[in-house]
Tab-separated table of C-alpha atoms in Angstrom:
chain	number	residue	atom	x	y	z
A	1	UNK	CA	0.000	0.000	0.000
A	2	UNK	CA	1.804	3.089	-1.249
A	3	UNK	CA	0.904	5.550	1.487
A	4	UNK	CA	1.950	3.140	4.222
A	5	UNK	CA	5.446	2.741	2.847
A	6	UNK	CA	5.837	6.410	1.924
A	7	UNK	CA	4.540	8.028	5.090
A	8	UNK	CA	3.974	5.749	8.014
A	9	UNK	CA	6.772	3.231	7.750
A	10	UNK	CA	9.356	5.941	7.177
A	11	UNK	CA	7.964	7.972	10.024
A	12	UNK	CA	8.632	5.228	12.537
A	13	UNK	CA	12.337	5.816	12.041
A	14	UNK	CA	13.300	9.094	10.426
A	15	UNK	CA	11.564	10.913	7.620
A	16	UNK	CA	13.710	11.460	4.551
A	17	UNK	CA	15.174	14.925	4.221
A	18	UNK	CA	15.741	16.369	0.772
A	19	UNK	CA	17.735	19.300	2.097
A	20	UNK	CA	20.973	17.447	1.388
A	21	UNK	CA	20.227	17.168	-2.336
A	22	UNK	CA	18.321	20.365	-3.120
A	23	UNK	CA	18.271	23.822	-1.634
A	24	UNK	CA	14.477	23.658	-1.272
A	25	UNK	CA	13.426	21.077	1.325
A	26	UNK	CA	10.381	18.886	0.742
A	27	UNK	CA	7.801	18.819	3.518
A	28	UNK	CA	5.567	15.757	3.654
A	29	UNK	CA	1.905	16.577	4.173
A	30	UNK	CA	-1.206	14.425	4.339
A	31	UNK	CA	-4.573	16.137	3.762
A	32	UNK	CA	-7.774	14.438	4.903
A	33	UNK	CA	-11.268	15.511	3.845
A	34	UNK	CA	-14.189	13.823	5.590
A	35	UNK	CA	-17.889	14.646	5.790
A	36	UNK	CA	-18.631	12.906	9.080
A	37	UNK	CA	-22.458	13.318	8.879
A	38	UNK	CA	-24.033	15.544	11.494
A	39	UNK	CA	-25.389	14.084	14.713
A	40	UNK	CA	-29.038	13.901	13.732
A	41	UNK	CA	-31.941	13.058	16.011
A	42	UNK	CA	-33.777	11.560	13.009
A	43	UNK	CA	-31.380	9.031	11.481
A	44	UNK	CA	-31.858	7.374	8.118
A	45	UNK	CA	-32.445	3.661	7.838
A	46	UNK	CA	-29.201	1.869	8.728
A	47	UNK	CA	-27.684	5.051	10.187
A	48	UNK	CA	-26.412	4.612	13.732
A	49	UNK	CA	-26.406	7.465	16.273
A	50	UNK	CA	-23.291	9.589	16.719
A	51	UNK	CA	-22.507	7.841	20.000
A	52	UNK	CA	-21.894	4.632	18.028
A	53	UNK	CA	-20.270	6.213	14.989
A	54	UNK	CA	-17.899	8.528	16.866
A	55	UNK	CA	-15.438	5.877	18.147
A	56	UNK	CA	-15.072	4.573	14.590
A	57	UNK	CA	-14.602	8.039	13.099
A	58	UNK	CA	-11.997	8.879	15.740
A	59	UNK	CA	-10.200	5.588	15.188
A	60	UNK	CA	-9.911	6.255	11.459
A	61	UNK	CA	-8.648	9.802	11.959
A	62	UNK	CA	-6.097	8.655	14.528
A	63	UNK	CA	-4.907	5.807	12.318
A	64	UNK	CA	-4.453	8.021	9.267
A	65	UNK	CA	-2.590	10.731	11.191
A	66	UNK	CA	-0.365	8.685	13.466
A	67	UNK	CA	3.245	9.843	13.244
A	68	UNK	CA	1.916	13.011	11.548
A	69	UNK	CA	0.739	14.979	14.594
A	70	UNK	CA	4.053	16.350	15.855
A	71	UNK	CA	4.233	14.205	18.982
A	72	UNK	CA	7.407	12.480	17.792
A	73	UNK	CA	9.312	15.667	16.931
A	74	UNK	CA	11.508	15.652	20.029
A	75	UNK	CA	12.329	11.965	19.665
A	76	UNK	CA	12.912	11.873	15.909
A	77	UNK	CA	13.774	15.326	14.602
A	78	UNK	CA	16.838	16.399	16.491
A	79	UNK	CA	18.475	18.010	13.449
A	80	UNK	CA	17.048	21.425	12.584
A	81	UNK	CA	17.609	20.703	8.875
A	82	UNK	CA	14.925	18.015	8.887
A	83	UNK	CA	11.216	18.702	8.900
A	84	UNK	CA	8.454	16.602	10.432
A	85	UNK	CA	5.728	15.081	8.308
A	86	UNK	CA	2.309	16.516	9.086
A	87	UNK	CA	-1.403	15.996	8.575
A	88	UNK	CA	-4.205	18.529	8.221
A	89	UNK	CA	-7.765	17.325	8.777
A	90	UNK	CA	-10.681	19.020	7.006
A	91	UNK	CA	-14.140	18.002	8.190
A	92	UNK	CA	-17.666	18.843	7.112
A	93	UNK	CA	-21.104	18.612	8.755
A	94	UNK	CA	-19.680	18.846	12.265
A	95	UNK	CA	-21.993	20.059	15.019
A	96	UNK	CA	-20.502	21.669	18.125
A	97	UNK	CA	-20.981	18.539	20.230
A	98	UNK	CA	-19.174	16.494	17.584
A	99	UNK	CA	-16.286	18.950	17.424
A	100	UNK	CA	-15.887	18.695	21.204
A	101	UNK	CA	-15.823	14.891	20.955
A	102	UNK	CA	-13.360	14.792	18.058
A	103	UNK	CA	-10.890	17.285	19.529
A	104	UNK	CA	-10.977	15.638	22.944
A	105	UNK	CA	-10.304	12.304	21.258
A	106	UNK	CA	-7.501	13.552	19.014
A	107	UNK	CA	-5.893	15.313	21.975
A	108	UNK	CA	-6.129	12.112	24.039
A	109	UNK	CA	-8.290	13.786	26.670
A	110	UNK	CA	-11.157	12.133	28.539
A	111	UNK	CA	-14.652	12.509	27.061
A	112	UNK	CA	-16.530	15.576	28.245
A	113	UNK	CA	-20.005	15.384	29.724
A	114	UNK	CA	-20.465	19.096	28.956
A	115	UNK	CA	-21.046	19.155	25.209
A	116	UNK	CA	-21.466	22.934	25.248
A	117	UNK	CA	-17.869	23.477	26.324
A	118	UNK	CA	-15.372	25.295	24.156
A	119	UNK	CA	-13.599	22.719	21.958
A	120	UNK	CA	-10.153	21.878	23.292
A	121	UNK	CA	-7.217	23.323	21.340
A	122	UNK	CA	-4.054	21.379	22.127
A	123	UNK	CA	-1.874	19.906	23.400
A	124	UNK	CA	-1.696	18.033	20.064
A	125	UNK	CA	-4.401	19.368	17.742
A	126	UNK	CA	-6.223	22.697	17.393
A	127	UNK	CA	-9.012	23.829	15.104
A	128	UNK	CA	-10.177	26.787	13.058
A	129	UNK	CA	-13.835	27.266	12.257
A	130	UNK	CA	-17.236	28.403	13.507
A	131	UNK	CA	-20.821	27.239	13.394
A	132	UNK	CA	-22.344	28.437	10.152
A	133	UNK	CA	-25.689	29.618	11.556
A	134	UNK	CA	-24.415	32.343	13.901
A	135	UNK	CA	-20.650	32.524	13.373
A	136	UNK	CA	-20.092	31.014	16.803
A	137	UNK	CA	-21.441	27.607	17.864
A	138	UNK	CA	-24.809	27.204	16.122
A	139	UNK	CA	-25.134	24.989	13.086
A	140	UNK	CA	-22.593	22.919	11.225
A	141	UNK	CA	-18.872	23.655	11.301
A	142	UNK	CA	-16.455	22.986	8.452
A	143	UNK	CA	-13.359	22.934	10.663
A	144	UNK	CA	-9.688	22.712	9.784
A	145	UNK	CA	-7.786	20.722	12.421
A	146	UNK	CA	-3.991	21.036	12.523
A	147	UNK	CA	-1.085	19.812	14.733
A	148	UNK	CA	0.060	22.676	16.942
A	149	UNK	CA	3.637	21.426	17.345
A	150	UNK	CA	4.183	21.596	13.590
A	151	UNK	CA	2.171	24.628	12.446
A	152	UNK	CA	1.784	28.206	13.569
A	153	UNK	CA	-1.577	29.821	12.740
A	154	UNK	CA	-1.061	33.169	10.988
A	155	UNK	CA	-4.528	34.030	9.691
A	156	UNK	CA	-7.999	32.556	9.439
A	157	UNK	CA	-11.402	33.522	8.055
A	158	UNK	CA	-14.902	32.157	7.723
A	159	UNK	CA	-16.612	33.200	4.506
A	160	UNK	CA	-20.339	32.746	3.987
A	161	UNK	CA	-21.155	31.528	0.502
A	162	UNK	CA	-23.694	34.197	-0.343
A	163	UNK	CA	-23.874	37.754	-1.700
A	164	UNK	CA	-23.004	38.885	1.874
A	165	UNK	CA	-19.950	36.727	2.633
A	166	UNK	CA	-18.922	38.646	5.756
A	167	UNK	CA	-21.883	37.540	7.908
A	168	UNK	CA	-24.124	34.519	8.447
A	169	UNK	CA	-26.369	34.351	5.401
A	170	UNK	CA	-27.898	32.004	2.874
A	171	UNK	CA	-27.078	32.498	-0.794
A	172	UNK	CA	-29.137	32.269	-3.979
A	173	UNK	CA	-31.213	29.055	-4.155
A	174	UNK	CA	-29.409	27.274	-1.303
A	175	UNK	CA	-31.425	25.171	1.087
A	176	UNK	CA	-28.972	25.823	3.928
A	177	UNK	CA	-26.372	28.345	5.030
A	178	UNK	CA	-22.964	27.406	3.585
A	179	UNK	CA	-19.430	28.448	4.529
A	180	UNK	CA	-15.777	28.340	3.532
A	181	UNK	CA	-13.144	27.990	6.269
A	182	UNK	CA	-9.674	29.324	5.422
A	183	UNK	CA	-6.391	29.263	7.351
A	184	UNK	CA	-2.850	30.388	6.599
A	185	UNK	CA	-0.528	27.991	8.420
A	186	UNK	CA	3.251	28.281	8.749
A	187	UNK	CA	5.642	25.416	9.360
A	188	UNK	CA	7.555	26.202	12.537
A	189	UNK	CA	10.589	24.294	11.262
A	190	UNK	CA	10.973	26.035	7.907
A	191	UNK	CA	8.769	29.121	7.733
A	192	UNK	CA	6.996	27.726	4.673
A	193	UNK	CA	3.351	28.768	4.513
A	194	UNK	CA	0.339	26.903	3.202
A	195	UNK	CA	-3.195	28.132	2.576
A	196	UNK	CA	-5.632	25.482	3.817
A	197	UNK	CA	-9.343	25.683	3.039
A	198	UNK	CA	-12.423	23.521	3.307
A	199	UNK	CA	-16.061	23.852	2.319
A	200	UNK	CA	-19.394	22.064	2.028
A	201	UNK	CA	-21.525	23.233	-0.891
A	202	UNK	CA	-25.306	23.129	-0.901
A	203	UNK	CA	-27.108	19.923	-1.815
A	204	UNK	CA	-30.277	21.654	-3.080
A	205	UNK	CA	-29.343	24.736	-5.075
A	206	UNK	CA	-27.392	24.396	-8.312
A	207	UNK	CA	-27.142	28.190	-8.634
A	208	UNK	CA	-25.772	28.320	-5.101
A	209	UNK	CA	-23.093	25.753	-5.911
A	210	UNK	CA	-22.115	27.575	-9.088
A	211	UNK	CA	-21.888	30.990	-7.419
A	212	UNK	CA	-20.215	29.572	-4.313
A	213	UNK	CA	-17.281	28.439	-6.438
A	214	UNK	CA	-16.827	32.035	-7.616
A	215	UNK	CA	-16.824	33.312	-4.020
A	216	UNK	CA	-14.377	30.582	-2.981
A	217	UNK	CA	-11.915	31.274	-5.785
A	218	UNK	CA	-12.049	35.042	-5.247
A	219	UNK	CA	-11.360	34.496	-1.536
A	220	UNK	CA	-8.433	32.142	-2.114
A	221	UNK	CA	-6.843	34.463	-4.670
A	222	UNK	CA	-7.184	37.431	-2.299
A	223	UNK	CA	-5.649	35.619	0.661
A	224	UNK	CA	-2.951	34.084	-1.512
A	225	UNK	CA	-1.926	37.549	-2.670
A	226	UNK	CA	-1.985	38.991	0.855
A	227	UNK	CA	-0.003	36.202	2.554
A	228	UNK	CA	2.483	35.007	-0.049
A	229	UNK	CA	6.126	35.613	0.831
A	230	UNK	CA	9.118	35.388	-1.482
A	231	UNK	CA	8.007	31.814	-2.081
A	232	UNK	CA	4.634	31.106	-3.652
A	233	UNK	CA	1.788	30.368	-1.240
A	234	UNK	CA	0.557	26.844	-2.035
A	235	UNK	CA	-3.188	26.273	-1.662
A	236	UNK	CA	-5.405	23.287	-1.108
A	237	UNK	CA	-9.196	23.206	-1.046
A	238	UNK	CA	-10.835	20.107	0.427
A	239	UNK	CA	-14.488	19.378	0.864
A	240	UNK	CA	-17.890	18.070	-0.114
A	241	UNK	CA	-19.012	19.783	-3.319
A	242	UNK	CA	-22.348	17.972	-3.682
A	243	UNK	CA	-21.438	18.012	-7.354
A	244	UNK	CA	-20.331	15.245	-9.681
A	245	UNK	CA	-17.449	15.994	-12.066
A	246	UNK	CA	-19.930	16.698	-14.878
A	247	UNK	CA	-21.917	19.242	-12.853
A	248	UNK	CA	-21.747	22.983	-12.279
A	249	UNK	CA	-19.538	23.357	-9.200
A	250	UNK	CA	-16.848	20.990	-10.423
A	251	UNK	CA	-16.928	22.453	-13.937
A	252	UNK	CA	-16.639	25.948	-12.470
A	253	UNK	CA	-13.464	24.914	-10.667
A	254	UNK	CA	-12.077	23.422	-13.877
A	255	UNK	CA	-12.937	26.437	-16.019
A	256	UNK	CA	-11.182	28.765	-13.584
A	257	UNK	CA	-7.886	27.078	-14.528
A	258	UNK	CA	-6.649	27.904	-11.022
A	259	UNK	CA	-6.532	24.525	-9.272
A	260	UNK	CA	-6.176	20.825	-10.094
A	261	UNK	CA	-8.485	18.072	-8.900
A	262	UNK	CA	-5.911	15.811	-7.278
A	263	UNK	CA	-7.637	12.606	-8.400
A	264	UNK	CA	-7.446	13.597	-12.063
A	265	UNK	CA	-3.678	13.774	-12.387
A	266	UNK	CA	-2.637	11.050	-9.955
A	267	UNK	CA	-1.715	7.851	-11.783
A	268	UNK	CA	-4.155	4.972	-11.113
A	269	UNK	CA	-1.125	3.118	-9.743
A	270	UNK	CA	-0.931	5.705	-6.959
A	271	UNK	CA	-4.619	5.632	-6.073
A	272	UNK	CA	-5.957	3.391	-3.334
A	273	UNK	CA	-9.497	2.364	-2.458
A	274	UNK	CA	-12.773	3.254	-4.110
A	275	UNK	CA	-13.621	6.058	-6.509
A	276	UNK	CA	-17.064	6.808	-5.048
A	277	UNK	CA	-16.957	9.110	-2.009
A	278	UNK	CA	-20.688	9.342	-1.202
A	279	UNK	CA	-22.327	5.991	-0.518
A	280	UNK	CA	-25.357	6.771	1.618
A	281	UNK	CA	-26.246	4.429	4.454
A	282	UNK	CA	-27.956	1.941	2.129
A	283	UNK	CA	-25.632	1.611	-0.862
A	284	UNK	CA	-27.850	-0.948	-2.588
A	285	UNK	CA	-30.715	1.573	-2.638
A	286	UNK	CA	-28.951	4.939	-2.929
A	287	UNK	CA	-27.347	4.239	-6.297
A	288	UNK	CA	-28.633	7.399	-8.028
A	289	UNK	CA	-26.933	9.665	-5.482
A	290	UNK	CA	-23.662	7.774	-5.218
A	291	UNK	CA	-20.561	9.198	-6.818
A	292	UNK	CA	-17.370	11.178	-6.425
A	293	UNK	CA	-18.446	14.452	-4.813
A	294	UNK	CA	-15.657	14.960	-2.230
A	295	UNK	CA	-12.464	16.479	-3.598
A	296	UNK	CA	-8.997	17.753	-2.810
A	297	UNK	CA	-7.929	20.581	-5.129
A	298	UNK	CA	-4.346	21.872	-5.385
A	299	UNK	CA	-3.179	25.241	-6.598
A	300	UNK	CA	-2.232	27.578	-7.962
A	301	UNK	CA	-1.935	25.421	-11.073
A	302	UNK	CA	1.480	26.680	-12.127
A	303	UNK	CA	2.855	25.532	-8.769
A	304	UNK	CA	1.614	21.944	-9.031
A	305	UNK	CA	4.025	19.359	-10.430
A	306	UNK	CA	2.415	16.579	-12.427
A	307	UNK	CA	3.843	13.198	-11.330
A	308	UNK	CA	5.307	10.696	-13.828
A	309	UNK	CA	2.632	9.270	-16.121
A	310	UNK	CA	3.754	5.690	-15.633
A	311	UNK	CA	3.092	5.973	-11.909
A	312	UNK	CA	5.962	3.623	-11.160
A	313	UNK	CA	8.135	6.074	-9.285
A	314	UNK	CA	7.808	9.116	-7.085
A	315	UNK	CA	8.863	12.416	-8.595
A	316	UNK	CA	12.260	13.338	-7.178
A	317	UNK	CA	12.404	16.705	-5.446
A	318	UNK	CA	15.603	17.453	-7.369
A	319	UNK	CA	13.727	17.122	-10.686
A	320	UNK	CA	11.048	19.736	-10.092
A	321	UNK	CA	11.106	23.165	-11.737
A	322	UNK	CA	11.696	26.230	-9.616
A	323	UNK	CA	8.040	27.278	-9.850
A	324	UNK	CA	6.856	24.034	-8.279
A	325	UNK	CA	5.268	24.122	-4.817
A	326	UNK	CA	3.301	20.864	-4.725
A	327	UNK	CA	4.282	17.302	-5.573
A	328	UNK	CA	1.352	14.889	-5.364
A	329	UNK	CA	2.423	11.375	-4.414
A	330	UNK	CA	-0.783	9.501	-3.662
A	331	UNK	CA	-4.538	9.580	-3.242
A	332	UNK	CA	-6.909	7.273	-1.406
A	333	UNK	CA	-10.584	6.871	-0.564
A	334	UNK	CA	-11.029	5.000	2.708
A	335	UNK	CA	-13.737	2.552	3.663
A	336	UNK	CA	-16.673	3.843	5.699
A	337	UNK	CA	-17.982	0.450	6.866
A	338	UNK	CA	-16.344	-2.701	8.202
A	339	UNK	CA	-17.373	-6.148	9.399
A	340	UNK	CA	-19.655	-4.857	12.155
A	341	UNK	CA	-21.832	-3.147	9.529
A	342	UNK	CA	-21.776	0.255	11.259
A	343	UNK	CA	-21.281	3.092	8.782
A	344	UNK	CA	-18.902	5.776	10.020
A	345	UNK	CA	-20.726	8.238	7.771
A	346	UNK	CA	-22.598	8.334	4.488
A	347	UNK	CA	-19.349	9.656	2.985
A	348	UNK	CA	-15.897	8.124	2.703
A	349	UNK	CA	-12.791	9.942	3.860
A	350	UNK	CA	-10.535	11.225	1.053
A	351	UNK	CA	-6.771	11.330	1.687
A	352	UNK	CA	-4.087	13.110	-0.321
A	353	UNK	CA	-0.361	12.510	0.226
A	354	UNK	CA	1.740	15.468	-0.837
A	355	UNK	CA	5.144	17.040	-0.670
A	356	UNK	CA	5.372	20.781	-0.217
A	357	UNK	CA	8.522	22.177	-1.829
A	358	UNK	CA	9.872	25.204	0.014
């Protein structure tokens, strides 16, 4: 399994450093995008309550980010010329009570009986994001969760996907309020910055999805311009688009010519798992709605290096042009159900393995 050998196995010992072969070090980054399904009081057929799904969701997040949370920095990275591998988790459909559970779990803290508490930030993971209904704790979050020992938070915003993006509001024909969460993160070891963003587009309104893409791209371009240093500011956008690749939101992203859909240019030999990201809770019955609607986009396009077409080898950091910021090494769609038959969510988690070239 490619991402095991590239990330996890190497991380047990010492992550490879490219600083000895090129002047621009390569920072290993794993991006996860997961719509965890909100904690509803009216579950669908075959949907288990959050209390049963949460331990499975947490287990998957912990498994996919082990060795990537900064806890091994002191033990492994004693040389300042090396840089720790990292993970950034982007979630959708997260209610406040779920965010409290997830952050307590990721931070290895005991469960809280007070679900109204402020979500814990640290000692391992912190989050950016607000509830979409009031800009505080009401409604669904689309949080970005990052390891505090690896990244320094420089800037963050919540943008409402509507004609009034600076305040809680519903846009166009949307059935629900929708948001974009954006963060500028800086590697403490190198000073390299990355623009992380996540969103969840509307499932009802096609006009909303189409116009939301315009708002998202305008926001990313503005922040990229404001926070880029002498090096380019690499961007990723992860989330649930509620749009198949032949529909308006996806096509709007493509037409912008600003970002790449990671799945499209990764060789099939470097993909793992399924293609479908939305399954529903009854896959045998929900066939019309199933498809690839959860994406990881990389940009700006001129900073993304296309990997070898044969897919047999990883692109060497020494071979990339000077304009390159991203090297994409692998892509996977994880299972959302196992032998016990309990679905973690009606979506599958999407994982991108990347190298960020400083």
